[in-house]
XYZ file of C-alpha atoms in Angstrom:
435
model
C 0.000 0.000 0.000
C 2.904 2.329 0.720
C 4.174 1.536 -2.770
C 1.046 3.063 -4.303
C 1.635 6.282 -2.368
C 5.156 6.609 -3.691
C 4.010 5.649 -7.188
C 1.468 8.451 -7.040
C 4.117 10.892 -5.858
C 6.440 9.906 -8.723
C 3.571 10.371 -11.158
C 2.860 13.840 -9.773
C 6.515 14.799 -10.130
C 6.702 13.504 -13.695
C 3.549 15.313 -14.772
C 4.674 18.500 -13.027
C 7.925 18.368 -15.007
C 5.980 17.899 -18.224
C 3.777 20.878 -17.349
C 6.934 22.936 -16.744
C 8.162 22.067 -20.241
C 4.777 22.888 -21.789
C 4.719 26.221 -19.972
C 8.201 27.054 -21.261
C 7.138 26.193 -24.815
C 4.112 28.464 -24.623
C 6.174 31.262 -23.042
C 8.534 31.108 -26.050
C 5.860 30.926 -28.737
C 7.161 34.216 -30.186
C 10.864 33.741 -29.433
C 13.014 33.918 -32.565
C 14.020 30.433 -33.775
C 12.916 28.778 -30.518
C 12.656 24.991 -30.754
C 9.888 23.298 -28.794
C 10.711 20.598 -26.246
C 8.714 17.470 -25.507
C 8.667 15.062 -22.569
C 8.384 11.289 -22.542
C 7.784 9.169 -19.443
C 9.331 5.861 -18.500
C 8.452 3.352 -15.838
C 10.923 2.967 -12.985
C 12.403 0.052 -11.067
C 10.176 -2.974 -10.482
C 9.970 -5.162 -7.375
C 10.077 -8.773 -8.502
C 8.182 -11.164 -6.235
C 8.542 -14.159 -8.536
C 11.047 -14.744 -11.296
C 10.130 -16.269 -14.617
C 10.640 -20.003 -15.105
C 10.546 -22.269 -18.129
C 8.607 -25.491 -18.662
C 9.853 -28.550 -16.708
C 9.518 -31.763 -18.710
C 10.431 -33.932 -15.716
C 7.643 -32.638 -13.522
C 5.276 -31.780 -16.325
C 4.909 -28.266 -14.982
C 4.548 -25.413 -17.459
C 6.532 -22.190 -17.462
C 5.556 -19.195 -15.378
C 5.979 -15.505 -16.042
C 7.670 -13.199 -13.603
C 5.548 -11.350 -11.077
C 6.661 -7.737 -10.727
C 5.217 -4.685 -9.039
C 6.033 -1.297 -10.572
C 7.203 1.578 -8.430
C 5.903 4.523 -10.416
C 7.011 6.636 -13.357
C 9.810 9.045 -14.160
C 11.104 11.261 -16.941
C 12.357 9.200 -19.862
C 13.598 12.116 -21.966
C 13.163 15.799 -22.677
C 13.951 16.223 -26.354
C 14.079 19.290 -28.593
C 12.514 19.329 -32.055
C 15.559 20.959 -33.652
C 14.934 19.380 -37.046
C 11.559 21.127 -37.392
C 12.149 24.476 -39.082
C 10.094 27.463 -37.983
C 8.143 29.605 -40.441
C 9.745 32.678 -42.012
C 8.956 36.158 -40.718
C 9.762 39.015 -43.096
C 11.544 42.008 -41.561
C 13.378 43.666 -44.520
C 16.342 44.286 -42.202
C 19.464 43.184 -44.152
C 21.093 41.870 -40.968
C 18.099 39.682 -40.059
C 19.008 36.244 -41.395
C 17.041 33.018 -41.655
C 18.768 29.685 -42.115
C 17.189 27.128 -44.421
C 18.468 23.649 -43.693
C 19.918 22.008 -40.600
C 22.909 24.308 -40.022
C 23.618 26.728 -37.175
C 25.225 30.154 -37.067
C 28.520 30.196 -35.173
C 28.892 32.930 -32.552
C 31.477 33.654 -29.893
C 30.635 34.817 -26.408
C 33.113 35.126 -23.560
C 35.812 33.405 -25.610
C 33.752 30.284 -26.332
C 31.945 29.211 -29.485
C 28.190 28.762 -29.379
C 25.594 28.007 -32.007
C 22.238 29.538 -32.810
C 19.403 29.546 -35.303
C 18.317 33.047 -34.287
C 19.641 35.414 -36.944
C 18.503 38.739 -35.482
C 21.929 40.325 -35.902
C 23.071 43.925 -35.679
C 26.329 45.877 -35.547
C 28.156 47.250 -32.538
C 30.076 50.512 -32.168
C 33.215 48.954 -33.686
C 31.343 47.716 -36.761
C 31.314 44.046 -35.736
C 28.361 41.840 -36.661
C 26.834 40.673 -33.373
C 23.768 38.931 -31.995
C 21.103 40.781 -30.048
C 22.886 39.524 -26.917
C 26.265 40.911 -27.994
C 27.939 37.673 -29.141
C 30.217 38.058 -32.183
C 29.033 36.388 -35.392
C 31.837 34.223 -36.776
C 32.911 33.605 -40.343
C 35.758 33.798 -42.837
C 37.789 36.835 -43.806
C 39.004 38.025 -47.225
C 42.627 38.283 -48.343
C 44.275 41.230 -50.103
C 42.855 40.035 -53.435
C 39.298 39.931 -52.118
C 39.129 36.116 -51.967
C 37.513 34.271 -49.064
C 40.055 32.397 -46.914
C 38.288 29.427 -45.314
C 40.498 28.786 -42.319
C 39.648 29.241 -38.640
C 36.510 31.302 -38.109
C 36.851 34.757 -36.603
C 34.615 37.701 -35.775
C 33.127 39.410 -38.825
C 33.406 43.156 -39.287
C 30.995 44.886 -41.667
C 31.748 48.543 -40.973
C 34.960 50.456 -40.392
C 37.580 52.723 -41.912
C 38.931 49.945 -44.135
C 35.547 49.572 -45.850
C 34.220 53.143 -45.911
C 35.688 54.208 -49.271
C 36.932 52.609 -52.480
C 39.859 53.816 -54.584
C 39.089 56.074 -57.584
C 40.327 55.371 -61.108
C 41.239 57.962 -63.740
C 39.356 57.816 -67.042
C 41.382 56.793 -70.121
C 38.728 56.255 -72.788
C 35.191 57.192 -73.733
C 32.745 56.000 -76.389
C 30.135 57.970 -78.328
C 27.684 55.893 -80.340
C 24.200 56.093 -81.804
C 22.500 57.797 -84.735
C 22.639 61.290 -86.273
C 19.707 62.376 -88.442
C 21.465 63.907 -91.454
C 18.370 65.974 -92.327
C 18.254 67.643 -88.902
C 18.907 71.384 -89.620
C 20.233 72.000 -86.111
C 23.506 70.303 -87.014
C 24.264 73.107 -89.518
C 25.137 75.488 -86.688
C 26.641 72.938 -84.333
C 24.691 71.204 -81.609
C 25.716 70.052 -78.153
C 24.683 66.423 -78.298
C 26.262 64.851 -75.257
C 28.010 65.565 -71.999
C 30.672 62.982 -71.208
C 31.558 62.536 -67.547
C 35.069 61.433 -66.625
C 37.340 61.311 -63.586
C 40.904 62.168 -62.634
C 43.228 60.031 -60.509
C 41.928 61.642 -57.319
C 38.348 60.780 -58.174
C 37.244 64.314 -59.052
C 34.489 64.460 -61.637
C 34.476 66.539 -64.839
C 31.971 67.118 -67.627
C 33.063 67.548 -71.262
C 30.527 69.006 -73.711
C 30.588 67.417 -77.171
C 29.508 69.436 -80.263
C 28.694 67.956 -83.672
C 28.362 70.206 -86.736
C 27.299 69.074 -90.215
C 29.574 70.170 -93.098
C 27.614 68.353 -95.812
C 25.578 65.140 -96.176
C 28.656 62.974 -95.639
C 30.902 65.024 -93.379
C 30.591 66.202 -89.801
C 32.938 67.978 -87.454
C 33.092 66.821 -83.852
C 34.623 69.004 -81.172
C 34.878 68.938 -77.430
C 34.188 72.308 -75.933
C 34.537 73.453 -72.359
C 35.410 70.942 -69.684
C 34.158 71.894 -66.262
C 34.491 70.443 -62.811
C 31.329 69.108 -61.214
C 32.826 68.866 -57.734
C 31.731 72.292 -56.555
C 35.190 73.011 -55.114
C 36.471 76.382 -56.358
C 36.502 77.433 -60.015
C 38.384 75.245 -62.478
C 40.063 76.451 -65.669
C 40.242 74.023 -68.600
C 41.567 74.368 -72.109
C 39.579 74.212 -75.339
C 40.205 71.005 -77.276
C 40.831 70.308 -80.953
C 38.165 68.961 -83.285
C 37.976 65.837 -85.428
C 36.308 65.175 -88.773
C 33.797 62.351 -89.220
C 33.056 60.975 -92.706
C 30.026 58.765 -93.443
C 28.809 56.735 -96.421
C 25.746 58.747 -97.596
C 24.032 55.590 -98.867
C 24.449 53.325 -95.828
C 24.969 55.865 -93.077
C 28.002 53.895 -91.836
C 31.047 55.817 -90.653
C 34.023 55.611 -93.018
C 36.926 57.450 -91.452
C 37.910 59.842 -88.750
C 40.800 62.198 -89.218
C 42.576 60.932 -86.100
C 42.360 58.859 -82.987
C 40.579 61.699 -81.240
C 41.908 62.436 -77.760
C 40.906 64.879 -75.087
C 44.136 66.080 -73.519
C 43.891 68.832 -70.962
C 45.193 70.298 -67.763
C 43.295 71.897 -64.955
C 43.595 73.399 -61.522
C 41.563 75.586 -59.205
C 41.861 79.310 -59.883
C 42.970 81.731 -57.211
C 40.847 84.696 -56.180
C 43.358 87.132 -57.748
C 43.256 85.293 -61.089
C 39.491 85.364 -61.166
C 39.440 89.105 -60.362
C 42.111 90.087 -62.933
C 41.181 87.669 -65.683
C 44.871 86.774 -66.076
C 45.749 83.127 -65.599
C 49.139 81.614 -64.983
C 50.280 78.395 -66.623
C 48.181 75.423 -65.619
C 50.515 72.670 -64.489
C 48.223 69.937 -63.188
C 47.711 67.532 -66.086
C 44.861 65.075 -65.859
C 45.734 63.031 -68.935
C 44.599 61.835 -72.356
C 41.182 60.321 -72.883
C 40.665 58.472 -76.170
C 37.205 59.145 -77.623
C 35.898 56.321 -79.815
C 33.325 57.529 -82.376
C 33.190 54.400 -84.535
C 29.696 53.594 -83.313
C 28.063 56.722 -84.786
C 25.801 56.301 -87.861
C 23.683 58.662 -89.979
C 20.348 56.981 -90.666
C 17.067 58.758 -91.304
C 15.832 57.990 -87.806
C 15.780 60.482 -84.980
C 19.046 61.527 -83.408
C 19.901 59.352 -80.441
C 23.363 59.177 -78.942
C 24.722 57.288 -75.964
C 28.055 57.663 -74.260
C 30.171 55.517 -71.981
C 33.473 56.006 -70.248
C 35.766 54.172 -67.878
C 37.137 55.477 -64.617
C 35.277 56.139 -61.414
C 35.121 58.589 -58.563
C 35.710 57.795 -54.914
C 32.996 55.452 -53.684
C 31.443 55.783 -50.236
C 29.750 52.793 -48.652
C 26.007 53.092 -49.107
C 24.700 49.665 -48.096
C 25.720 46.217 -46.881
C 23.909 43.060 -47.938
C 24.239 39.322 -47.365
C 23.535 36.834 -50.150
C 22.172 33.291 -49.898
C 25.657 31.785 -49.501
C 26.490 34.086 -46.595
C 28.761 36.450 -48.533
C 28.764 39.924 -46.983
C 28.888 42.459 -49.827
C 29.203 46.238 -49.471
C 27.821 48.597 -52.136
C 29.305 52.013 -52.858
C 28.045 55.254 -54.360
C 30.251 54.881 -57.456
C 28.834 51.464 -58.341
C 31.635 49.449 -56.748
C 30.983 46.377 -54.649
C 33.337 44.772 -52.143
C 33.187 41.365 -50.434
C 33.826 41.895 -46.714
C 33.657 38.287 -45.556
C 31.439 35.219 -45.436
C 29.282 33.855 -42.651
C 30.285 30.318 -41.682
C 27.853 27.750 -40.294
C 28.216 24.610 -38.202
C 26.697 21.192 -38.836
C 26.388 18.389 -36.300
C 25.894 14.669 -36.730
C 23.389 14.755 -33.874
C 21.988 18.277 -33.460
C 19.530 16.998 -30.852
C 22.557 16.412 -28.642
C 23.266 20.145 -28.392
C 22.832 21.674 -24.963
C 20.735 24.810 -24.513
C 22.800 27.649 -23.064
C 20.153 30.387 -22.914
C 19.925 33.579 -24.970
C 18.945 31.459 -28.008
C 22.354 29.739 -27.900
C 23.382 26.091 -27.948
C 26.637 24.510 -26.785
C 28.281 21.497 -28.391
C 28.483 18.273 -26.359
C 30.127 14.897 -26.795
C 26.792 13.531 -27.986
C 26.228 16.241 -30.597
C 29.744 16.147 -32.002
C 32.330 18.862 -31.502
C 32.865 21.951 -33.652
C 36.033 21.826 -35.774
C 36.739 25.550 -35.541
C 36.588 26.026 -39.328
C 32.901 25.751 -40.101
C 31.079 24.987 -43.328
C 29.672 26.836 -46.300
C 25.895 26.915 -45.840
C 25.400 25.692 -49.419
C 27.422 22.513 -48.756
C 24.316 20.820 -47.294
C 21.871 22.410 -49.750
C 21.096 25.139 -47.249
C 20.834 28.885 -47.721
C 20.795 32.150 -45.798
C 17.843 34.442 -46.459
C 18.402 38.110 -45.650
C 15.533 40.248 -44.394
C 13.834 37.279 -42.711
C 13.826 35.595 -39.312
C 12.944 32.057 -38.322
C 9.941 31.983 -36.033
C 9.354 29.624 -33.126
C 8.217 26.136 -34.128
C 5.870 25.846 -31.139
C 2.448 24.497 -32.177
C -0.012 26.054 -29.733
C -2.821 23.622 -30.531
C -0.540 20.692 -29.742
C 0.698 22.367 -26.557
C -2.816 23.011 -25.254
C -3.761 19.404 -25.993
C -0.693 18.215 -24.106
C -1.617 20.570 -21.279
C -5.061 18.967 -20.932
C -3.740 15.401 -20.921
C -0.997 16.368 -18.475
C -3.509 17.994 -16.154
C -5.705 14.884 -16.218
C -2.696 12.685 -15.567
C -1.744 14.848 -12.612
C -5.298 14.609 -11.248
C -5.311 10.830 -11.631
C -2.020 10.490 -9.749
C -3.312 12.731 -6.969
C -6.293 10.398 -6.646
C -3.895 7.486 -6.143
C -2.487 9.287 -3.114
C -5.886 10.166 -1.625
C -7.284 6.646 -2.143
C -4.139 5.053 -0.699
C -4.415 7.388 2.275
C -8.049 6.343 2.778
C -7.045 2.683 2.695
C -4.274 3.321 5.239
C -6.790 5.106 7.442
C -9.062 2.051 7.331
C -6.093 -0.138 8.215
C -5.254 2.021 11.218
C -8.882 1.928 12.353
C -8.815 -1.888 12.539
C -7.418 -1.636 16.079
C -10.707 -0.215 17.362
């Protein structure tokens, strides 16, 4: 009879533990990337009053099963449904990342590596990519050539002086192409048809105006007029450039020859206040260079005039945005059109992810049963996974299932409490036998 009391107590404890787990699941229904836990029960040690025996041919007696009395229930396991991926929640924050697949982000906190599915990352004052709890997000760095070096993972930096600007490049060539309508009367007097932008070695921007004048049906004169600075820093003086002759086939409209490999060669510098006031300019010594202008793409069809221009070179680029692609590459964009790879987010994979130990703050720690982290990490695409920027993984808690489990757990708790009250009543009757 005392055994039933203790069995009831063990049942109460087991069901209370299960209710604790259910309560924790419901409390984390909106926690980023939370993985629900579940409880299983197991029976505990049995008292054997008779062992099993086999048939005895000599006595003709048949076999008997063992007679055992159970001593209650206990917790068999508390497992985490890590393999069940939570739904995606769109945030449009480029540093909010959702993992597709079975991988984990690698983060470092207090000098130790931890693992998480919660990708609600941000940057700290030093420009490091960190979790909401301040742990550093780990990955691979780039070498001097911009290539990813997949050695030991280290903290990723996405902002800083080294990434703020890109180097400018001086322009060396430009292209003018398209169509000139030979019957357009405006070409008789010379028409400004294009402004070509180009850059010096310091990244300063200039605008050259291009004029085209028709000599006759087959011949045009192209000239580059004033070249002005668009930087808004002082007043710049530039020379006037020579012209070139363009000759076309009047039947096909195709260009035949140009008189030279047309180049824009000029020097420039900022004027002083005295020079501007007097109108007298000293020699200009700062040479920007020669820019070859290719006009071979110009034609003279009967269609409307339409010209396009291209040029190489670029001004100084300032970082304007940082994005993360599906492979975890961190790419910075700049105002001059440049892009720069800053690093790559590494992930960790485990042979038994259910063996990871919860460490709080949405973090997991590796154990002997999960498999240890090798310190290098994996490319997320190696296991057909991906990283989705602007999204977060939601909790995988199923509220309907949790409430159902809550009801059955409550009924189990009530049933075990009845075991105790009934056993107590029976003990009371036993005590009253002495009367």
